C-alpha positions as a printed NumPy array, in Angstrom:
array([[  0.   ,   0.   ,   0.   ],
       [  1.068,   3.569,  -0.727],
       [  0.151,   6.219,   1.864],
       [  0.157,  10.026,   1.603],
       [  0.355,  12.289,   4.69 ],
       [ -0.09 ,  16.054,   4.296],
       [  0.4  ,  18.501,   7.181],
       [  2.041,  21.923,   7.145],
       [  3.387,  21.333,  10.666],
       [  6.639,  19.413,  10.368],
       [  6.374,  18.151,  13.945],
       [  2.833,  16.822,  13.328],
       [  3.977,  15.33 ,  10.028],
       [  6.84 ,  13.487,  11.721],
       [  4.59 ,  12.285,  14.555],
       [  2.005,  10.875,  12.12 ],
       [  4.638,   9.188,   9.967],
       [  6.373,   7.662,  13.006],
       [  3.104,   6.404,  14.434],
       [  2.05 ,   4.765,  11.156],
       [  5.46 ,   3.182,  10.631],
       [  5.266,   1.654,  14.101],
       [  2.545,  -0.785,  13.021],
       [  3.002,  -1.056,   9.244],
       [  5.672,  -1.389,   6.585],
       [  3.709,   0.389,   3.843],
       [  5.27 ,   3.005,   1.58 ],
       [  4.704,   6.474,   3.036],
       [  5.203,   9.857,   1.385],
       [  4.889,  13.067,   3.42 ],
       [  4.301,  16.659,   2.271],
       [  4.099,  19.907,   4.19 ],
       [  2.906,  21.725,   1.055],
       [ -0.64 ,  20.683,   0.01 ],
       [ -0.114,  21.938,  -3.55 ],
       [  2.998,  19.783,  -3.927],
       [  1.073,  16.833,  -2.48 ],
       [ -1.735,  17.367,  -4.976],
       [  0.758,  17.464,  -7.843],
       [  2.358,  14.234,  -6.61 ],
       [ -1.061,  12.544,  -6.383],
       [ -1.548,  13.081, -10.121],
       [  1.456,  10.867, -10.824],
       [  0.982,   8.301,  -8.031],
       [ -2.065,   6.274,  -7.046],
       [ -2.106,   6.517,  -3.26 ],
       [ -4.159,   3.942,  -1.358],
       [ -4.812,   6.077,   1.73 ],
       [ -4.493,   9.813,   2.342],
       [ -4.217,  11.661,   5.669],
       [ -4.663,  15.454,   5.547],
       [ -4.551,  18.295,   8.045],
       [ -7.317,  20.908,   7.958],
       [ -5.497,  24.215,   8.531],
       [ -2.864,  24.588,   5.789],
       [ -1.675,  27.464,   3.569],
       [ -2.499,  27.399,  -0.137],
       [ -5.181,  24.724,   0.207],
       [ -6.948,  23.757,   3.393],
       [ -7.8  ,  20.114,   4.052],
       [-11.343,  20.356,   2.668],
       [-10.125,  21.921,  -0.574],
       [ -7.402,  19.293,  -0.916],
       [ -9.926,  16.494,  -0.415],
       [-12.244,  18.008,  -3.016],
       [ -9.391,  18.245,  -5.511],
       [ -8.328,  14.664,  -4.838],
       [-11.844,  13.307,  -5.324],
       [-12.025,  15.093,  -8.676],
       [ -8.972,  13.199,  -9.936],
       [ -9.08 ,   9.9  , -11.785],
       [ -8.534,   6.953,  -9.459],
       [ -9.419,   8.713,  -6.2  ],
       [-13.162,   8.131,  -6.123],
       [-12.945,   5.395,  -3.464],
       [ -9.546,   5.99 ,  -1.843],
       [ -9.931,   6.372,   1.959],
       [ -9.135,   9.929,   3.08 ],
       [ -8.726,  10.796,   6.771],
       [ -8.834,  14.37 ,   8.022],
       [ -6.56 ,  14.871,  11.031],
       [ -7.55 ,  18.096,  12.782],
       [ -7.856,  19.895,  16.068],
       [-10.996,  21.594,  14.742],
       [-14.166,  20.307,  16.366],
       [-16.751,  22.588,  14.76 ],
       [-19.617,  20.576,  13.32 ],
       [-19.806,  22.791,  10.227],
       [-16.181,  22.031,   9.307],
       [-16.717,  18.287,   9.635],
       [-19.882,  18.403,   7.557],
       [-18.013,  20.379,   4.908],
       [-15.229,  17.779,   4.923],
       [-17.737,  14.95 ,   4.595],
       [-19.397,  16.755,   1.711],
       [-15.982,  17.101,   0.03 ],
       [-15.376,  13.357,   0.383],
       [-13.656,  12.707,   3.714],
       [-13.918,   9.083,   4.797],
       [-13.008,   9.481,   8.482],
       [-11.666,  11.922,  11.087],
       [ -8.865,  11.787,  13.627],
       [ -8.529,  14.39 ,  16.37 ],
       [ -5.322,  16.224,  17.276],
       [ -3.508,  15.389,  19.403],
       [ -4.158,  11.835,  18.214],
       [ -4.269,   8.67 ,  20.296],
       [ -1.744,   6.184,  18.777],
       [ -4.064,   3.234,  19.475],
       [ -7.005,   4.973,  17.831],
       [ -4.796,   5.956,  14.898],
       [ -3.676,   2.348,  14.434],
       [ -7.23 ,   0.979,  14.602],
       [ -8.582,   3.485,  12.077],
       [ -5.704,   3.158,   9.624],
       [ -5.657,  -0.645,   9.768],
       [ -9.41 ,  -0.802,   9.148],
       [ -9.221,   1.638,   6.252],
       [ -6.302,  -0.188,   4.655],
       [ -8.228,  -3.456,   4.891],
       [-11.122,  -1.69 ,   3.169],
       [ -8.75 ,  -0.462,   0.48 ],
       [ -7.281,  -3.952,   0.028],
       [-10.794,  -5.308,  -0.531],
       [-11.532,  -2.497,  -3.021],
       [ -8.371,  -3.22 ,  -5.01 ],
       [ -9.049,  -6.965,  -5.011],
       [-12.624,  -6.358,  -6.179],
       [-11.427,  -4.03 ,  -8.944],
       [ -8.832,  -6.593, -10.064],
       [-11.496,  -9.284, -10.098],
       [-13.815,  -7.058, -12.115],
       [-11.067,  -6.404, -14.659],
       [-10.299, -10.12 , -14.916],
       [-13.978, -10.914, -15.436],
       [-14.225,  -8.175, -18.068],
       [-11.273,  -9.653, -19.971],
       [-12.792, -13.141, -19.731],
       [-16.192, -11.837, -20.849],
       [-14.708, -10.009, -23.822],
       [-12.808, -13.132, -24.841],
       [-15.93 , -15.292, -24.518],
       [-17.971, -12.739, -26.474],
       [-15.337, -12.678, -29.202],
       [-15.435, -16.469, -29.451],
       [-19.244, -16.42 , -29.537],
       [-19.146, -13.827, -32.324],
       [-16.794, -16.031, -34.332],
       [-19.005, -19.089, -33.851],
       [-22.076, -17.046, -34.788],
       [-20.435, -15.89 , -37.995],
       [-19.305, -19.428, -38.825],
       [-22.858, -20.743, -38.474],
       [-24.273, -17.915, -40.598],
       [-21.616, -18.485, -43.251],
       [-22.342, -22.228, -43.411],
       [-26.097, -21.634, -43.744],
       [-25.552, -19.037, -46.451],
       [-23.133, -21.303, -48.326],
       [-25.641, -24.151, -48.218],
       [-28.301, -21.896, -49.724],
       [-25.954, -20.421, -52.318],
       [-24.813, -23.831, -53.546],
       [-28.401, -24.729, -54.482],
       [-29.012, -21.414, -56.214],
       [-25.968, -21.704, -58.47 ],
       [-24.219, -18.868, -56.614],
       [-20.783, -18.856, -55.032],
       [-19.532, -17.757, -51.655],
       [-18.14 , -14.668, -53.331],
       [-21.664, -13.413, -54.093],
       [-22.969, -13.605, -50.539],
       [-19.689, -12.23 , -49.203],
       [-19.817,  -9.236, -51.546],
       [-23.48 ,  -8.589, -50.707],
       [-22.526,  -8.51 , -47.015],
       [-19.628,  -6.135, -47.622],
       [-21.582,  -3.838, -49.944],
       [-24.514,  -3.734, -47.508],
       [-22.157,  -2.814, -44.659],
       [-20.659,   0.004, -46.725],
       [-24.099,   1.382, -47.625],
       [-25.179,   1.127, -43.975],
       [-22.166,   3.197, -43.032],
       [-22.997,   5.65 , -45.788],
       [-26.532,   6.25 , -44.464],
       [-25.172,   6.846, -40.956],
       [-26.038,   3.664, -39.064],
       [-23.976,   2.949, -35.957],
       [-21.392,   0.177, -35.574],
       [-23.787,  -2.35 , -34.002],
       [-26.408,  -1.808, -36.698],
       [-23.793,  -2.103, -39.434],
       [-22.43 ,  -5.312, -37.931],
       [-25.903,  -6.88 , -37.692],
       [-26.645,  -5.998, -41.315],
       [-23.267,  -7.387, -42.376],
       [-23.943, -10.679, -40.59 ],
       [-27.606, -11.008, -41.593],
       [-27.246,  -9.994, -45.259],
       [-25.892, -13.417, -46.365],
       [-29.168, -14.97 , -45.199],
       [-31.378, -12.807, -47.424],
       [-32.235, -15.717, -49.757],
       [-32.089, -18.569, -47.235],
       [-35.7  , -19.41 , -48.051],
       [-34.555, -20.724, -51.446],
       [-33.627, -23.884, -49.569],
       [-37.32 , -24.736, -49.907],
       [-37.563, -24.04 , -53.67 ],
       [-37.197, -26.953, -56.153],
       [-33.887, -27.232, -58.044],
       [-35.725, -27.263, -61.373],
       [-36.804, -23.68 , -60.738],
       [-33.633, -22.447, -59.046],
       [-31.389, -23.733, -61.828],
       [-33.658, -23.205, -64.829],
       [-31.525, -21.744, -67.654],
       [-34.321, -19.632, -69.159],
       [-36.903, -17.231, -67.84 ],
       [-39.512, -18.499, -65.403],
       [-43.168, -18.691, -66.387],
       [-45.794, -16.942, -64.201],
       [-46.477, -20.046, -62.087],
       [-42.779, -20.607, -61.558],
       [-42.272, -16.957, -60.628],
       [-45.012, -17.25 , -58.017],
       [-43.401, -20.381, -56.62 ],
       [-39.965, -18.73 , -56.59 ],
       [-41.394, -15.821, -54.61 ],
       [-42.308, -18.236, -51.845],
       [-38.669, -18.193, -50.765],
       [-39.476, -14.996, -48.862],
       [-42.117, -16.408, -46.464],
       [-40.103, -19.641, -46.209],
       [-37.031, -17.688, -45.119],
       [-39.021, -15.554, -42.679],
       [-40.54 , -18.7  , -41.195],
       [-37.113, -20.182, -40.514],
       [-36.029, -17.302, -38.234],
       [-39.156, -15.461, -37.107],
       [-39.505, -17.259, -33.76 ],
       [-36.03 , -16.308, -32.576],
       [-35.771, -13.485, -30.015],
       [-32.157, -12.591, -30.89 ],
       [-31.567,  -9.107, -32.318],
       [-29.538, -10.539, -35.19 ],
       [-32.453, -12.793, -36.13 ],
       [-34.805,  -9.804, -36.039],
       [-32.544,  -7.98 , -38.493],
       [-32.316, -11.093, -40.682],
       [-36.121, -11.438, -40.756],
       [-36.458,  -7.767, -41.752],
       [-33.978,  -8.293, -44.582],
       [-35.465, -11.576, -45.776],
       [-39.025, -10.251, -45.684],
       [-38.3  ,  -6.901, -47.286],
       [-35.394,  -7.116, -49.718],
       [-37.763,  -7.708, -52.682],
       [-39.996,  -4.779, -51.752],
       [-39.592,  -1.661, -53.894],
       [-39.518,   1.972, -52.87 ],
       [-42.516,   2.777, -55.118],
       [-44.65 ,  -0.077, -53.73 ],
       [-44.445,  -2.423, -56.734],
       [-42.366,  -5.075, -54.962],
       [-43.365,  -8.218, -53.091],
       [-44.578,  -9.893, -50.906],
       [-46.511,  -7.012, -49.272],
       [-46.208,  -4.094, -51.671],
       [-44.681,  -1.888, -48.983],
       [-43.914,   1.723, -49.914],
       [-40.977,   3.94 , -48.928],
       [-40.028,   4.053, -45.259],
       [-42.499,   1.25 , -44.484],
       [-39.78 ,  -1.07 , -45.807],
       [-37.243,  -1.766, -43.033],
       [-34.02 ,   0.172, -43.555],
       [-32.036,  -3.065, -43.352],
       [-34.013,  -4.489, -46.277],
       [-33.674,  -1.288, -48.315],
       [-29.907,  -1.424, -47.897],
       [-29.574,  -5.11 , -48.797],
       [-31.88 ,  -4.666, -51.808],
       [-29.339,  -2.329, -53.407],
       [-26.409,  -4.605, -52.534],
       [-28.144,  -7.774, -53.719],
       [-29.398,  -6.423, -57.041],
       [-26.078,  -4.775, -57.815],
       [-24.052,  -7.922, -57.18 ],
       [-26.616, -10.102, -58.99 ],
       [-26.254,  -7.897, -62.053],
       [-22.475,  -8.328, -61.839],
       [-22.72 , -12.13 , -61.549],
       [-23.24 , -14.906, -64.081],
       [-26.557, -16.658, -63.641],
       [-28.123, -19.613, -65.54 ],
       [-30.343, -17.137, -67.38 ],
       [-27.873, -14.223, -67.953],
       [-24.261, -13.198, -68.306],
       [-22.551, -10.893, -65.844],
       [-22.719,  -7.142, -66.388],
       [-19.693,  -4.936, -65.846],
       [-19.723,  -3.145, -62.456],
       [-20.007,   0.182, -64.278],
       [-23.126,  -0.894, -66.189],
       [-24.665,  -2.296, -62.985],
       [-23.816,   0.971, -61.181],
       [-25.729,   2.936, -63.805],
       [-28.746,   0.652, -63.395],
       [-28.809,   1.142, -59.61 ],
       [-28.613,   4.924, -60.009],
       [-31.351,   4.872, -62.662],
       [-33.692,   2.989, -60.318],
       [-33.328,   5.474, -57.445],
       [-36.792,   6.503, -56.254],
       [-38.551,   3.641, -58.023],
       [-36.952,   0.337, -57.071],
       [-34.546,   1.697, -54.449],
       [-34.544,   4.122, -51.533],
       [-32.879,   7.329, -52.844],
       [-30.92 ,   7.694, -49.588],
       [-29.469,   4.199, -49.987],
       [-28.562,   4.895, -53.615],
       [-26.874,   8.149, -52.569],
       [-24.838,   6.213, -49.985],
       [-24.043,   3.596, -52.631],
       [-22.705,   6.345, -54.901],
       [-20.595,   7.859, -52.095],
       [-19.126,   4.441, -51.337],
       [-18.616,   3.528, -54.997],
       [-14.778,   3.541, -54.951],
       [-14.792,   1.019, -52.071],
       [-17.57 ,  -1.057, -53.654],
       [-15.807,  -1.058, -57.016],
       [-12.629,  -2.329, -55.355],
       [-14.487,  -5.483, -54.243],
       [-14.518,  -6.556, -57.894],
       [-10.828,  -5.829, -58.387],
       [ -9.423,  -7.734, -55.431],
       [-11.209, -10.264, -53.286],
       [-12.563,  -8.713, -50.044],
       [-11.521,  -9.783, -46.563],
       [-13.058, -13.049, -45.396],
       [-16.486, -12.828, -43.801],
       [-15.323, -14.596, -40.675],
       [-12.888, -11.812, -39.77 ],
       [-14.724,  -8.701, -40.9  ],
       [-16.981,  -6.15 , -39.194],
       [-15.915,  -6.812, -35.588]])
């Protein structure tokens, strides 16, 4: 333990130091100048402070108030050693943050009892703080591992869906990255961006329930087949809708709304404008853009530049204008995803 004793009387300072050293081997620093003591306290974390009341420059109450205002001194025991007995002074000291009082001239036995008790209190405080820090480190590590496992599960589910739809992992990875960039562009916070990044790969998970003959048909679908294909939306919503997790809520919003259109001509509910969840509006831009840039059984890939022009042209009809504006602002970063492969999904957005 590291103790600080402040008293402008050198004889009182020596008496206090001698008395404390008689029953402890703790480190003790003494100051007759309260301003010098305050300066020293900014560089050293003292575990117990003893202060006189009547001192030049700063009295004991002012010193206590200054100490309590410093980082690390919120719970440090502070004892005022004073010959003053006025109730008003003691109340003022308590209001400033004094923990205990010791009268001058002090009784050595009383001094020992009070200091020992306060140092035991401080020892318990330090141990509790250390334990809290250790638990925080352990919690952060466990949370990090849980995040990794969560991403692995999402990636496996998305890969399973993509393999049936004729897509590759690159498509769902790019959709996740593009959606995260657009989310940043519209001003969503880090947690919202992370949830969109993780949930975006699941946007078409309902296609697991669609027959291969429709998913992999090389030509255009007929009206009956289109209607059946559209069932991947309620199928996907049904897979996750009973979960109470926030990530699942975001995924359901994306799955249920990424085929809605800003002008109300989308499906399954014909939602208009802001009635479409923002997560779905963001992923709609990312999904359509990357689909246009990808080879499909029924079409060849467009160049990113041609797909970019299509997204911009559909602002206000198919897409939320704010999301398209964010897409345009983030275009250099989005374009780079098609030049070099983006960072792996399992290590991004944390």
